[in-house]
Coordinates of N, CA and C in Angstrom, one line a residue:
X6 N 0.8 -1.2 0.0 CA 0.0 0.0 0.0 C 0.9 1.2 0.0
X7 N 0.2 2.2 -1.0 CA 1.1 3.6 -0.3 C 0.6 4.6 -0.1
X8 N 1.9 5.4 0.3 CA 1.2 6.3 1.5 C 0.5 7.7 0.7
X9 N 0.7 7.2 -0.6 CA -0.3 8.7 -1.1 C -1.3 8.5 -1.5
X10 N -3.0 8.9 -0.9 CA -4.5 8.6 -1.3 C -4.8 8.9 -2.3
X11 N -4.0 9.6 -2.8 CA -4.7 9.9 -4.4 C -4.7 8.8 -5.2
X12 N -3.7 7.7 -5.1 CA -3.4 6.3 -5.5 C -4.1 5.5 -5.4
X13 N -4.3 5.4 -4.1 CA -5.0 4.4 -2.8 C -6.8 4.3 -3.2
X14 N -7.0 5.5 -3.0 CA -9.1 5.8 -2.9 C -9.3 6.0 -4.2
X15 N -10.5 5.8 -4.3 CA -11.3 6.1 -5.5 C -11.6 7.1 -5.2
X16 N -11.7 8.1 -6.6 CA -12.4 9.6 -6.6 C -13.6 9.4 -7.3
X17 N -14.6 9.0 -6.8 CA -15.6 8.9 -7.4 C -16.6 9.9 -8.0
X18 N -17.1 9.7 -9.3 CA -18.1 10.7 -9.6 C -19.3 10.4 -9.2
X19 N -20.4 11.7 -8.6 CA -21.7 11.2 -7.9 C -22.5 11.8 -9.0
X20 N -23.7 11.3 -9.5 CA -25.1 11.9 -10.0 C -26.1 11.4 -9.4
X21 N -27.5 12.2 -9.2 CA -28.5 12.5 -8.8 C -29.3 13.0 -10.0
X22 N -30.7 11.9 -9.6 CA -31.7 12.3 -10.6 C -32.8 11.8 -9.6
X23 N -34.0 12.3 -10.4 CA -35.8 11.7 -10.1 C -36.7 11.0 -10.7
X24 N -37.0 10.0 -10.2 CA -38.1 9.6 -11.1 C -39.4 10.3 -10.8
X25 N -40.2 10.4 -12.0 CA -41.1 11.2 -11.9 C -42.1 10.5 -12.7
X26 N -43.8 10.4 -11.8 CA -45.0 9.5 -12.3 C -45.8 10.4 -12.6
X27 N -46.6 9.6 -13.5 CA -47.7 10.4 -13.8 C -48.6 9.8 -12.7
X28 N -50.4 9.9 -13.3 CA -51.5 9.2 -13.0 C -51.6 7.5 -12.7
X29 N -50.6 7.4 -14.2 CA -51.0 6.0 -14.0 C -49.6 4.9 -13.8
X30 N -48.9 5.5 -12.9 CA -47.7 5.0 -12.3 C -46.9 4.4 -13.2
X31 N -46.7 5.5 -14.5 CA -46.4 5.4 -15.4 C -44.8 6.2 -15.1
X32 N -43.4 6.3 -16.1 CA -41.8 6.5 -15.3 C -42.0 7.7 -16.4
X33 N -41.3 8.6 -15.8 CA -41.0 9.9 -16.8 C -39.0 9.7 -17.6
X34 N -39.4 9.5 -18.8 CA -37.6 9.4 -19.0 C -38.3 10.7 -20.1
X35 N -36.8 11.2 -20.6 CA -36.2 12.2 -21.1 C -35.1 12.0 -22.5
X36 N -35.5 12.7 -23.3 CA -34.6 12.3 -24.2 C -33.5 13.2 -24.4
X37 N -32.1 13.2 -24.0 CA -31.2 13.6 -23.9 C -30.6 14.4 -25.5
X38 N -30.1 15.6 -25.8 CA -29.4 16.3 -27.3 C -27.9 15.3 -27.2
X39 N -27.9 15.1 -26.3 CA -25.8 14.6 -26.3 C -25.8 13.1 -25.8
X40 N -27.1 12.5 -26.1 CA -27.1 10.7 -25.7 C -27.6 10.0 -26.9
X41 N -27.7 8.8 -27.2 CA -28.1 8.3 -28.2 C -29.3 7.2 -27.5
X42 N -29.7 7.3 -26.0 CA -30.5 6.2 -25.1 C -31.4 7.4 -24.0
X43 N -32.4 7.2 -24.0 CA -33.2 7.4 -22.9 C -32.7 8.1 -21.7
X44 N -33.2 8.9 -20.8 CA -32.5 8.6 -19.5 C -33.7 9.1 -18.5
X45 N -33.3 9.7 -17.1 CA -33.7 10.6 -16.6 C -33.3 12.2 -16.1
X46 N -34.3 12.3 -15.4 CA -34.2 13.9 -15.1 C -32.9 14.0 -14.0
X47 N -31.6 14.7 -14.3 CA -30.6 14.4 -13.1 C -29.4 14.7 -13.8
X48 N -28.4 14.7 -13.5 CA -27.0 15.0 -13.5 C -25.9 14.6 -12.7
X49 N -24.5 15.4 -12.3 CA -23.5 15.4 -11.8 C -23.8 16.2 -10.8
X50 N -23.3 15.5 -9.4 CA -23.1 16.3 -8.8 C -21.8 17.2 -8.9
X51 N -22.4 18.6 -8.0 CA -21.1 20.0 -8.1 C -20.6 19.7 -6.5
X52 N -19.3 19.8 -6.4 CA -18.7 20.5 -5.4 C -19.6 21.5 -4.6
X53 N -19.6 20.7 -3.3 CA -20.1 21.6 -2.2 C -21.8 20.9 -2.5
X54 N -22.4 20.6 -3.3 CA -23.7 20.2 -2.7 C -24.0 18.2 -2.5
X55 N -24.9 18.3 -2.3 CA -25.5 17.3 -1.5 C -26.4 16.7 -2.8
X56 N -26.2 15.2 -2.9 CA -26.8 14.9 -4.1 C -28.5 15.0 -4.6
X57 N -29.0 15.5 -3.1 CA -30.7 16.0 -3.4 C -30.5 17.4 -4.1
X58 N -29.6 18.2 -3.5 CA -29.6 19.3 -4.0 C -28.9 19.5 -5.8
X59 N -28.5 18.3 -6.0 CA -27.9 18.3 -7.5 C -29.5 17.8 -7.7
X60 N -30.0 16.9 -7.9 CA -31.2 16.6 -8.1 C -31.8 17.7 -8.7
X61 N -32.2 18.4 -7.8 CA -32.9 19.6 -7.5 C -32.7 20.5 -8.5
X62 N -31.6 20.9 -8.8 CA -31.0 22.0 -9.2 C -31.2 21.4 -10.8
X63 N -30.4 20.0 -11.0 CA -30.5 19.6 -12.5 C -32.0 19.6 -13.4
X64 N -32.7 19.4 -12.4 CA -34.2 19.2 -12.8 C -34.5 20.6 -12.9
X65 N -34.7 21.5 -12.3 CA -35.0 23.1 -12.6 C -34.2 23.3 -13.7
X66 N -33.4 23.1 -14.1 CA -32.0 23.4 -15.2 C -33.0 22.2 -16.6
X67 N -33.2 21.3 -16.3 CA -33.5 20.7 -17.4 C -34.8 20.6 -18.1
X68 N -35.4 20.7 -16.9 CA -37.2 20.8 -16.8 C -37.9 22.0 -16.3
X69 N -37.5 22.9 -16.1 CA -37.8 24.3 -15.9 C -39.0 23.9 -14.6
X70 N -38.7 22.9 -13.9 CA -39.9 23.2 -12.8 C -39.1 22.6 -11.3
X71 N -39.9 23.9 -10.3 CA -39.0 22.6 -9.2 C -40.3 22.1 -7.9
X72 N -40.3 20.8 -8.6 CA -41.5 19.7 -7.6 C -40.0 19.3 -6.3
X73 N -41.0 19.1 -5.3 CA -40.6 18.4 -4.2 C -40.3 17.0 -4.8
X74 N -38.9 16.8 -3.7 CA -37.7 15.5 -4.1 C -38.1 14.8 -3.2
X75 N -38.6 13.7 -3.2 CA -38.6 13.1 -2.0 C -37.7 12.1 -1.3
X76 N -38.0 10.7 -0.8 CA -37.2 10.0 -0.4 C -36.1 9.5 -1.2
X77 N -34.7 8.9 -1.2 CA -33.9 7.9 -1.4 C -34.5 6.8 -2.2
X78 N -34.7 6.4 -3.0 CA -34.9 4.7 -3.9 C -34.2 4.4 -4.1
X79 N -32.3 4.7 -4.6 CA -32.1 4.0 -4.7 C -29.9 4.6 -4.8
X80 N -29.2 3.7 -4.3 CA -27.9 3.9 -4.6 C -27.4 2.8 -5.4
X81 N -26.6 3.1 -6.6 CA -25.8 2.8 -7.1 C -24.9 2.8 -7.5
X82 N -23.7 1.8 -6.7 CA -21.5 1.8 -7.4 C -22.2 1.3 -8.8
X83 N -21.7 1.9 -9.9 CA -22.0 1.7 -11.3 C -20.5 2.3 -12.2
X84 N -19.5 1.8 -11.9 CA -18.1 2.1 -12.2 C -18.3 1.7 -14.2
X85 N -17.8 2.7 -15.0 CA -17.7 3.1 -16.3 C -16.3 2.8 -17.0
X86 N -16.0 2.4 -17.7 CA -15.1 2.1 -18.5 C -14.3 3.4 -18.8
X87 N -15.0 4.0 -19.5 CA -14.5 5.2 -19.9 C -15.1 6.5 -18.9
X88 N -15.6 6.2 -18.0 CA -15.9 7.7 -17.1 C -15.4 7.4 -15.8
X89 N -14.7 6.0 -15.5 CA -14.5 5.7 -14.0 C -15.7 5.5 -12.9
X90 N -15.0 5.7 -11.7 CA -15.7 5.1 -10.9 C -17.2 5.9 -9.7
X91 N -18.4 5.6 -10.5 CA -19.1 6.4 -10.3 C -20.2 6.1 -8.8
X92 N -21.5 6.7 -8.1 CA -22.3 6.2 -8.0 C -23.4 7.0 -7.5
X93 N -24.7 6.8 -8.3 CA -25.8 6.9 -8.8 C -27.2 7.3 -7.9
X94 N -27.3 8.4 -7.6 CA -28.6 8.1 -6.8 C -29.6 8.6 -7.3
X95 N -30.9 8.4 -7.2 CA -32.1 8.2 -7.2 C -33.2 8.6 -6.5
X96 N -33.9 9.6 -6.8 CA -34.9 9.7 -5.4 C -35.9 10.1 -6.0
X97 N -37.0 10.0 -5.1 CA -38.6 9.6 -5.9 C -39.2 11.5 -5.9
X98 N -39.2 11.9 -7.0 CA -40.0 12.6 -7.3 C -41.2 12.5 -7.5
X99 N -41.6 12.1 -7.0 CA -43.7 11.4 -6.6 C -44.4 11.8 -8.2
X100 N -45.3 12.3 -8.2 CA -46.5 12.0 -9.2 C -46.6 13.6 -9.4
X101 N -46.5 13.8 -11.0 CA -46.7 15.4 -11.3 C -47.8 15.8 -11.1
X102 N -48.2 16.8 -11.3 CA -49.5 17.2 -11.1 C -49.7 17.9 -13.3
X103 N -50.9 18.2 -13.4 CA -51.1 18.3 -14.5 C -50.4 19.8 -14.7
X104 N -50.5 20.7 -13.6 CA -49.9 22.3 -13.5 C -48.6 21.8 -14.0
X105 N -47.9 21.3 -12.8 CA -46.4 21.4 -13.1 C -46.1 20.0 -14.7
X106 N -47.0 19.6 -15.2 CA -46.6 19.2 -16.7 C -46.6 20.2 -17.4
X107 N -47.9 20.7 -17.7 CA -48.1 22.2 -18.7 C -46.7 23.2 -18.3
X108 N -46.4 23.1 -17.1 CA -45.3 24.0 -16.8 C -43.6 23.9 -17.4
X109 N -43.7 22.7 -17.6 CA -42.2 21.7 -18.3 C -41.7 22.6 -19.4
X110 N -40.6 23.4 -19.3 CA -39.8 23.6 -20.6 C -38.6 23.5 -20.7
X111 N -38.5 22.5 -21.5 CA -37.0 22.0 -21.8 C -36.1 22.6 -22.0
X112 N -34.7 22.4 -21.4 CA -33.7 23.3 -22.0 C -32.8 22.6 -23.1
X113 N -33.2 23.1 -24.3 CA -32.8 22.6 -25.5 C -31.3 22.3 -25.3
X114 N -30.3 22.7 -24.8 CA -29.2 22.2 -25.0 C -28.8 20.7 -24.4
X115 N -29.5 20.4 -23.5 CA -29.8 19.1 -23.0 C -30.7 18.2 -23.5
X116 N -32.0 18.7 -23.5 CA -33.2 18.0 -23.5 C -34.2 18.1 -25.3
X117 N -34.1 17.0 -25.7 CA -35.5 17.4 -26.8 C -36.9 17.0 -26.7
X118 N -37.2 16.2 -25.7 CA -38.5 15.3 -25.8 C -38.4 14.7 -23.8
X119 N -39.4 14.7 -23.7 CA -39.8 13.7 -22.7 C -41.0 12.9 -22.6
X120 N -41.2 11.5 -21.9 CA -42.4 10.7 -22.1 C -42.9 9.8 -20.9
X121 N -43.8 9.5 -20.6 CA -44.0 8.5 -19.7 C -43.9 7.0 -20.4
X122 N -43.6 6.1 -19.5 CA -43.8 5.2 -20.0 C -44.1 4.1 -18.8
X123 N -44.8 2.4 -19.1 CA -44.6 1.6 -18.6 C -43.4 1.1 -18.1
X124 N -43.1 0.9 -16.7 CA -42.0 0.5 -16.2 C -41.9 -1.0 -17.0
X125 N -42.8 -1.8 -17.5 CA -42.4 -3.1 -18.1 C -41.7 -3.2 -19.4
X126 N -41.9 -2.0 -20.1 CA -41.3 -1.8 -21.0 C -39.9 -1.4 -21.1
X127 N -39.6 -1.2 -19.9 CA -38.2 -0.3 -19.5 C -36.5 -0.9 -20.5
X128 N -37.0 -2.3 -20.5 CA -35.8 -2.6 -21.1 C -35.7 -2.5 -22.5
X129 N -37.0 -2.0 -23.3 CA -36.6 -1.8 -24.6 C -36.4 -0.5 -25.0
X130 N -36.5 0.5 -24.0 CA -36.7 2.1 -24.1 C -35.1 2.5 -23.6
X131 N -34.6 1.5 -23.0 CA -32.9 2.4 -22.6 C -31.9 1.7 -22.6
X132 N -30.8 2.1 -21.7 CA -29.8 0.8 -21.5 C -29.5 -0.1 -20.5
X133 N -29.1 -1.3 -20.6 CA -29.1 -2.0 -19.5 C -29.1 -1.4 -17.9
X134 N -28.1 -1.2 -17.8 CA -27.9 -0.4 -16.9 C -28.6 0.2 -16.0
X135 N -29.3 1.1 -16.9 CA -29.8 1.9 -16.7 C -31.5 1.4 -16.4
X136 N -31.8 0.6 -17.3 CA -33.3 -0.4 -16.9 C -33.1 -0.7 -15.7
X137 N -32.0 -1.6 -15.3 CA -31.9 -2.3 -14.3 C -32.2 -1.8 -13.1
X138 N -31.7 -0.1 -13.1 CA -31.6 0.8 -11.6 C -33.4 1.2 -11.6
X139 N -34.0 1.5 -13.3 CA -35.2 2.0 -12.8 C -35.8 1.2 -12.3
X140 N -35.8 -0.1 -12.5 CA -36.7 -1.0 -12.3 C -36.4 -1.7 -10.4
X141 N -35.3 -1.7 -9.7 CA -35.0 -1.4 -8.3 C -36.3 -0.1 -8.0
X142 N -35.2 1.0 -8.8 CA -36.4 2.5 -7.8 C -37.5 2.7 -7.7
X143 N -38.4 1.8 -9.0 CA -40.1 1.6 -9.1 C -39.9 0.4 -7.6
X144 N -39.3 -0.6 -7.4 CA -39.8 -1.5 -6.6 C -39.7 -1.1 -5.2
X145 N -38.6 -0.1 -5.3 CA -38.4 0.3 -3.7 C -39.7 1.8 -3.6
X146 N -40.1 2.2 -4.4 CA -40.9 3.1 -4.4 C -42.2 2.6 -4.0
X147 N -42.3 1.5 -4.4 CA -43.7 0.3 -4.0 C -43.6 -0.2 -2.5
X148 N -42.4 -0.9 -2.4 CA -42.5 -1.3 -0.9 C -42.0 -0.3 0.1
X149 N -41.6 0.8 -0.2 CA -41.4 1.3 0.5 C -40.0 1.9 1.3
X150 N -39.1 0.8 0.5 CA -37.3 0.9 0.9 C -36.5 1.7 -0.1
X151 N -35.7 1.6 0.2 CA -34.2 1.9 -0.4 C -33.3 1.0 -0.6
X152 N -32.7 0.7 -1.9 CA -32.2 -0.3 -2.9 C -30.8 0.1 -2.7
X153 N -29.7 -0.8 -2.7 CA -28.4 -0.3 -2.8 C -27.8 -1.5 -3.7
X154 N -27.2 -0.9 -4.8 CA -27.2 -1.4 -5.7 C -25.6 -2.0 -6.2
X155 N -25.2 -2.3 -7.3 CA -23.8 -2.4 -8.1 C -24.1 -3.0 -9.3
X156 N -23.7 -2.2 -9.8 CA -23.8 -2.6 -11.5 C -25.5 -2.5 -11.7
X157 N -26.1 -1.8 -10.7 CA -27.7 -1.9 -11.1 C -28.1 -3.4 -10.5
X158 N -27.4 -3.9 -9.8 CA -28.4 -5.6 -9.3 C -28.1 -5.1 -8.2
X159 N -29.2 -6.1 -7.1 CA -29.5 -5.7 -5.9 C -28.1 -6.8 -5.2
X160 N -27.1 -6.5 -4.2 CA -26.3 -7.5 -3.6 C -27.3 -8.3 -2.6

């Protein structure tokens, strides 16, 4: 082992995002200008905040509205080939209301489209990965817990 941590620890990168339902407990993804797959509402966290507050902040930045963040659904170590070693959180944005949909405006440099959809369909609408974690944060949003994850599977 040595004695310098820069070596030693992981510098991990954090993001924070929401899932967001409609009526009919249907998942809000988003279609990304600089992705070629699905995602959600969320980002990187910044220096100095707290990953609800990146939440928070990306969703006003992406979706021009700011709904109440609620609980935790889900953490995920989700380490990248090419972006290193990351991990992923999750937290339930509850159910929009029809105000704050009509209210939604995209910020084009990010965002072109957004959709609800069936959580069962999840794995043909994105990427692995990334199905995997929604589909934990719908279940822990049901029973009621918090998922902690790796690679998107539950340990």
């Amino acid at each position: 082992m040595t004695d310098d941590p820069s070596t030693t620890f992981t510098h991990a990168l954090a993001a924070a995002g929401a899932l967001f339902f409609n009526e009919h407990d249907h998942t809000m993804l988003v279609d990304p200008s600089y992705k070629d797959y699905r995602d959600i509402p969320g980002g990187y966290v910044e220096h100095g905040e707290t990953p609800r507050q990146a939440a928070e902040r990306e969703i006003a930045e992406e979706l021009g509205i700011r709904p109440k963040i609620g609980r935790l659904l889900v953490a995920d170590w989700a380490p990248n080939k090419t972006e290193g070693d990351k991990i992923l959180f999750l937290f339930d944005g509850g159910s929009l209301t029809a105000d704050q949909l009509n209210a939604i405006r995209l910020e084009p440099s990010e965002l072109v489209g957004w959709h609800f959809h069936d959580i069962t369909q999840i794995h043909d609408l994105t990427i692995p990965r990334l199905a995997r974690r929604l589909l934990h944060a719908h279940a822990a949003r049901r029973d009621g817990g918090t998922r902690y994850l790796e690679h998107g599977e539950r340990i």
